[in-house]
Short mmCIF file of C-alpha atoms in Angstrom, two decimals:
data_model
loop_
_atom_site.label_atom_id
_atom_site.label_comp_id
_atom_site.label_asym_id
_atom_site.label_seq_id
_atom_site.Cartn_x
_atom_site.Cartn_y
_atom_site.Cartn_z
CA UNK A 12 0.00 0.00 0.00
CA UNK A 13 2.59 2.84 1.02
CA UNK A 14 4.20 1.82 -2.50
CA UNK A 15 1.45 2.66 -4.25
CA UNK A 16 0.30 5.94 -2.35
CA UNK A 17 3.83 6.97 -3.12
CA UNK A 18 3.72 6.76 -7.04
CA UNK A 19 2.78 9.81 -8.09
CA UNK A 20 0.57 8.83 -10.55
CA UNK A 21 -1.48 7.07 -8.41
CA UNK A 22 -5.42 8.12 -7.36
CA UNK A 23 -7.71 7.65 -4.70
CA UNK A 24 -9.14 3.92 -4.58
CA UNK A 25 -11.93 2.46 -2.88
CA UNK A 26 -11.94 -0.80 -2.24
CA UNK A 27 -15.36 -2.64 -1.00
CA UNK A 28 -16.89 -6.50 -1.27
CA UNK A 29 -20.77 -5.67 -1.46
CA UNK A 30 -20.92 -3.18 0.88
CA UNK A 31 -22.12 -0.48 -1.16
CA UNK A 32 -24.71 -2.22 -2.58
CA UNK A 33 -26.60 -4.98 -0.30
CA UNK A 34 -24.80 -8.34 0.66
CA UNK A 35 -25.55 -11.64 -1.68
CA UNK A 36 -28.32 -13.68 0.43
CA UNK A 37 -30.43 -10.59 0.41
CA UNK A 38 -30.12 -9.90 -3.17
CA UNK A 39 -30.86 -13.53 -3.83
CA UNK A 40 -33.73 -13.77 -1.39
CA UNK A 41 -35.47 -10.60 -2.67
CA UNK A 42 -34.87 -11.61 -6.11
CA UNK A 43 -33.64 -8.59 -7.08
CA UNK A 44 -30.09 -7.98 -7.49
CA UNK A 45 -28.63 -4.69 -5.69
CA UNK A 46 -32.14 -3.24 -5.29
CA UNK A 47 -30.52 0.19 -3.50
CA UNK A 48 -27.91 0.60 -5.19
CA UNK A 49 -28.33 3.45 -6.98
CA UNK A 50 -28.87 5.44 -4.15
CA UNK A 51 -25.83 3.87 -2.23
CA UNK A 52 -23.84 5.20 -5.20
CA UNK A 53 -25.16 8.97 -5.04
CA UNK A 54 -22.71 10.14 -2.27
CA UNK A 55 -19.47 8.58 -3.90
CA UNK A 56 -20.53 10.06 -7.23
CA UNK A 57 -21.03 13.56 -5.58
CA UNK A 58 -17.68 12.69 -3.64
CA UNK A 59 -16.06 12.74 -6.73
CA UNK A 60 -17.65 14.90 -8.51
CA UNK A 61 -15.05 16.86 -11.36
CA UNK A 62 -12.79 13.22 -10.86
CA UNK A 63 -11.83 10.62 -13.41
CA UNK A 64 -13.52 7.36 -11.40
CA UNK A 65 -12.94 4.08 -12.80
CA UNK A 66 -15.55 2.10 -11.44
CA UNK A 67 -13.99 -1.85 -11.57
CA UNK A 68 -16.40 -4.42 -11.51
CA UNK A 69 -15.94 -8.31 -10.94
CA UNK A 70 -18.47 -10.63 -12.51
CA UNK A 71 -18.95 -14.23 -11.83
CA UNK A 72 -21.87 -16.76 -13.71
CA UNK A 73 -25.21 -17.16 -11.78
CA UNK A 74 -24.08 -20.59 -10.23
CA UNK A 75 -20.97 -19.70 -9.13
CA UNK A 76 -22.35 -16.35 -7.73
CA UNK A 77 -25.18 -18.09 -5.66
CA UNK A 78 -22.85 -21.25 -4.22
CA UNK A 79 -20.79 -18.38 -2.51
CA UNK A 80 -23.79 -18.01 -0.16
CA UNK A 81 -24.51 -22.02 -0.05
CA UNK A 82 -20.99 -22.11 1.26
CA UNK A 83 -21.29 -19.27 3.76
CA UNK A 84 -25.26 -20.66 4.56
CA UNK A 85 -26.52 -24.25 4.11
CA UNK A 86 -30.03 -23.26 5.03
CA UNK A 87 -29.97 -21.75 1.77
CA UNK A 88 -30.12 -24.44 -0.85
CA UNK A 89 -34.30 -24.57 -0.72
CA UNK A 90 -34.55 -20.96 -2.58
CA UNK A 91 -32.19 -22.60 -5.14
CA UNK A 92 -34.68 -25.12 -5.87
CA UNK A 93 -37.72 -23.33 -5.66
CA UNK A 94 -36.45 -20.41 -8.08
CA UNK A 95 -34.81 -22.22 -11.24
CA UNK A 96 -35.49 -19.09 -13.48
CA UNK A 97 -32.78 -17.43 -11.94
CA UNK A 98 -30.36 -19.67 -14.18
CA UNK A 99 -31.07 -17.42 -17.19
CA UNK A 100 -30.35 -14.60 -15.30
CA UNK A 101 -27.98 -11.37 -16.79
CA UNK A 102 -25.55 -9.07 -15.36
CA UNK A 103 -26.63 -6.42 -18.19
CA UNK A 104 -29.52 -4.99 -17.00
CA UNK A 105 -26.64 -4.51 -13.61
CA UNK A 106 -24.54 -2.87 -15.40
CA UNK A 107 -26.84 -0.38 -17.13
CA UNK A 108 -28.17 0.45 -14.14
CA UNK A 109 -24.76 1.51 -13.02
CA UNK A 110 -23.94 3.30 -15.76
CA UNK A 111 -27.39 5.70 -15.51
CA UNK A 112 -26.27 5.88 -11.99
CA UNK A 113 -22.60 7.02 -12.30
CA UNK A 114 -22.93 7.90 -16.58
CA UNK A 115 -19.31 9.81 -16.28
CA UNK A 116 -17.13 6.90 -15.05
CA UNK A 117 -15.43 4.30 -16.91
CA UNK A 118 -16.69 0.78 -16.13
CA UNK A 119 -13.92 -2.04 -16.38
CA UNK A 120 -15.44 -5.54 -16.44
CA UNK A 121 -13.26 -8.31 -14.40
CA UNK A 122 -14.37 -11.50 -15.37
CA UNK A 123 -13.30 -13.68 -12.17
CA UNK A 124 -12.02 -16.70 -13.61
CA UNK A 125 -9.92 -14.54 -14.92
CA UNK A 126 -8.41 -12.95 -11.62
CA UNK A 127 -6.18 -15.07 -9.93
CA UNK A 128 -3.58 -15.74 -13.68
CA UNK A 129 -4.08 -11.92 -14.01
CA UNK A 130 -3.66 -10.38 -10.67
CA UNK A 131 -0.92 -8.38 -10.73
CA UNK A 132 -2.41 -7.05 -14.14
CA UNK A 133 -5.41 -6.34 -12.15
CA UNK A 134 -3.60 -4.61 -9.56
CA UNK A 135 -1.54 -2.51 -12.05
CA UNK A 136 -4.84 -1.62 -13.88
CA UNK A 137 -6.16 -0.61 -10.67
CA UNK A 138 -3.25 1.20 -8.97
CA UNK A 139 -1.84 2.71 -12.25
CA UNK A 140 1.56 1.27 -10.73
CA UNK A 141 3.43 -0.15 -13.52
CA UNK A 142 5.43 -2.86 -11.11
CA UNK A 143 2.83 -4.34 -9.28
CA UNK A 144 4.40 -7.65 -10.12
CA UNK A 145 7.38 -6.62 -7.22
CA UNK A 146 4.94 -6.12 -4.75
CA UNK A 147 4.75 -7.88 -1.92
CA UNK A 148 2.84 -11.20 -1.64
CA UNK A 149 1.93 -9.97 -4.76
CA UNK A 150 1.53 -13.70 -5.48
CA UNK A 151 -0.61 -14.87 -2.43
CA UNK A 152 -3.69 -14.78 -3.98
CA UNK A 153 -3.12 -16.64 -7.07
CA UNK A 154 -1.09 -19.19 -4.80
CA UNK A 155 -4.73 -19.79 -2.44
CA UNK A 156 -6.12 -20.35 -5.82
CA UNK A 157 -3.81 -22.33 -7.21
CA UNK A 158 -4.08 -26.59 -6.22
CA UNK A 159 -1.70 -27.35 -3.39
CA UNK A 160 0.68 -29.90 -5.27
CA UNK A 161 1.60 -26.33 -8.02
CA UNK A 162 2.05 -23.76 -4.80
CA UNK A 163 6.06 -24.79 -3.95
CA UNK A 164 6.95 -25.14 -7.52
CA UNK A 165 5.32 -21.89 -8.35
CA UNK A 166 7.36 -20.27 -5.53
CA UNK A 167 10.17 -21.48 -6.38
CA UNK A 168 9.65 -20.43 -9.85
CA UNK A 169 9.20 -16.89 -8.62
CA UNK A 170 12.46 -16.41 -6.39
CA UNK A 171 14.25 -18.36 -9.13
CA UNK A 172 13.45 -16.41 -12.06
CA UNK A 173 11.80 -12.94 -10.92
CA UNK A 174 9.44 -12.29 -13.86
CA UNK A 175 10.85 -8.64 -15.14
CA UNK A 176 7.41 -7.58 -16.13
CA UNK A 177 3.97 -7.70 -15.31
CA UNK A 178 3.58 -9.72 -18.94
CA UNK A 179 6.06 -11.89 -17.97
CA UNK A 180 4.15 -12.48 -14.62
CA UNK A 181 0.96 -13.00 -16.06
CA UNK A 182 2.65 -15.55 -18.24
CA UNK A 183 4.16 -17.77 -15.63
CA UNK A 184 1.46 -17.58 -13.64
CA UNK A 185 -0.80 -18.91 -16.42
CA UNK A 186 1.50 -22.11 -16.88
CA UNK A 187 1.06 -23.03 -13.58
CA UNK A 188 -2.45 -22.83 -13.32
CA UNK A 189 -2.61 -25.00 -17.08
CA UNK A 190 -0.50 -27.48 -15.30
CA UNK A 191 -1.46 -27.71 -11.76
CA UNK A 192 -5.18 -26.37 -11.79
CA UNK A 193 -7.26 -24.67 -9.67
CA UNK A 194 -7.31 -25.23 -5.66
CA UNK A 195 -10.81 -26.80 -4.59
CA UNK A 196 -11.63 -25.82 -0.93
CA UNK A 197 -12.27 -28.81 1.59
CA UNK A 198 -15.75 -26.99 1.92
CA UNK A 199 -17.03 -27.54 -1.32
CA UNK A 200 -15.93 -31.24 -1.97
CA UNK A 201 -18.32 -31.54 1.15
CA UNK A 202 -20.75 -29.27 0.29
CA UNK A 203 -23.42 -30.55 -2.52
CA UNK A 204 -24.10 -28.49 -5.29
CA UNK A 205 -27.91 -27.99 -5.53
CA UNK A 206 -26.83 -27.12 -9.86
CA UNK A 207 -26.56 -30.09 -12.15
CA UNK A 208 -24.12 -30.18 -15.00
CA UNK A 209 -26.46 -29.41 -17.59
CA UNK A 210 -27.91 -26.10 -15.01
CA UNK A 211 -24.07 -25.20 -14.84
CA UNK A 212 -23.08 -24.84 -18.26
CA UNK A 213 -26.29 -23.22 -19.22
CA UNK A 214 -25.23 -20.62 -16.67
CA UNK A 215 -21.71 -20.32 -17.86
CA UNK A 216 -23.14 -20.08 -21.65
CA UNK A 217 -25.48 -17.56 -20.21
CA UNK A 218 -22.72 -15.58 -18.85
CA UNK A 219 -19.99 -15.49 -21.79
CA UNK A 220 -23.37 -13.75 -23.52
CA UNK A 221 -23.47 -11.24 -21.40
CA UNK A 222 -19.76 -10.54 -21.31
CA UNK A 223 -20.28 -10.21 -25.02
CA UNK A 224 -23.21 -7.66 -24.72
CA UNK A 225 -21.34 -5.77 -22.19
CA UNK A 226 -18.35 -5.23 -24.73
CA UNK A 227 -21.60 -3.42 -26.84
CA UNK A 228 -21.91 -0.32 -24.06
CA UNK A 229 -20.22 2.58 -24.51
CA UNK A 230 -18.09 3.30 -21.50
CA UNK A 231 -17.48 -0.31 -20.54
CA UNK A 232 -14.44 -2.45 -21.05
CA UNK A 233 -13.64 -5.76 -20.39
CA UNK A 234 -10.62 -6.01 -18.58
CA UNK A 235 -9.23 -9.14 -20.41
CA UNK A 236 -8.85 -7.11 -23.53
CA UNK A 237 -6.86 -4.42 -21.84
CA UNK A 238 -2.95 -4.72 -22.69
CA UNK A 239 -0.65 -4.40 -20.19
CA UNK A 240 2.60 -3.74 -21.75
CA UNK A 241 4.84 -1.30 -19.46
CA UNK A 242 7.98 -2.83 -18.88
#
């Protein structure tokens, strides 16, 4: 943090999970999604009124939205079953409701199985700090998402061979995660999913739609298809 509030080109970031719009269960009891959040938005627009804002967003697919909450609640599966529309639901009508809230600011799309390969391009996009891959831990999240039996030879890969850029970190982090895969939390091999495999990928399908639609708005980007390339 001090590293970044020193760089000169730096701004003011705000950094919250939820909290300015409503947590998860609610939103998925009410079955509305964020139903106040417009007017939780009004004071940081007016905070920053005559700013640039950046507004970064961080999108997951209906299933793997909702089984956040079945983790964190196990009373919860029953609304799963008893509201099955929800599976074609869309983030776009979200995110145009954001953008008549906030019209001036720049919305970047994170797609979050994107986020642990691309962290430290994340961060950088974020921060404006064009060495985010130095930070750090800079490499503790992708290592809590990365399976167990990849986290030692990916460390070792890091102190061995610094990557020199944040390309070049992005790149080794991706061939660990192709070779090792992705870390699956002792709670969910415990935990039954209430989604079949056939509800799953219609979700997923669902989603890369609306990824695609989002790409359509004007003042929206999708963080994937940013380039990263300060050395």
């Amino acid at each position: 943090m001090k590293t970044v509030l020193e760089n000169k080109d730096t701004g003011c970031i705000i950094y919250n999970f939820d909290a300015f719009f409503s947590s998860r269960e609610k939103a998925f009891r009410s079955g509305s999604l964020y139903p106040r959040m417009e007017k939780k938005l009004a004071p940081l627009r007016r905070l920053t009124d005559g700013q640039q804002v950046t507004i970064f967003l961080c999108l997951q697919h209906f299933t793997q939205f909702v089984e956040v909450e079945l983790v964190r609640n196990p009373h919860l599966p029953h609304l799963v079953a008893s509201f099955p529309h929800k599976l074609a639901f869309s983030w776009v009508d979200f995110v145009r409701r954001m953008k008549e809230a906030w019209p001036e600011a720049l919305l970047v799309i994170v797609d979050a199985d994107d986020l642990a390969v691309n962290w430290a391009k994340t961060v950088a996009l974020i921060t404006g700090h064009p060495e985010t891959h130095t930070f750090d831990a800079i490499e503790k999240f992708p290592l809590s998402c990365l399976a167990e039996d990849g986290r030692d030879p990916y460390r070792e890969a890091l102190a061995n061979s610094p990557p020199p850029t944040v390309p070049s970190w992005t790149e080794v982090t991706s061939r660990f995660f192709a070779d090792y895969g992705q870390h699956v939390p002792i709670v969910r091999k415990v935990v039954v999913s209430p989604w079949s495999d056939a509800q799953i990928a219609q979700s997923k399908q669902k989603y890369e739609a609306d990824l695609a639609d989002l790409k359509t708005l004007g003042n929206v980007v999708m963080a994937r298809d940013v380039a990263w390339d300060t050395p």
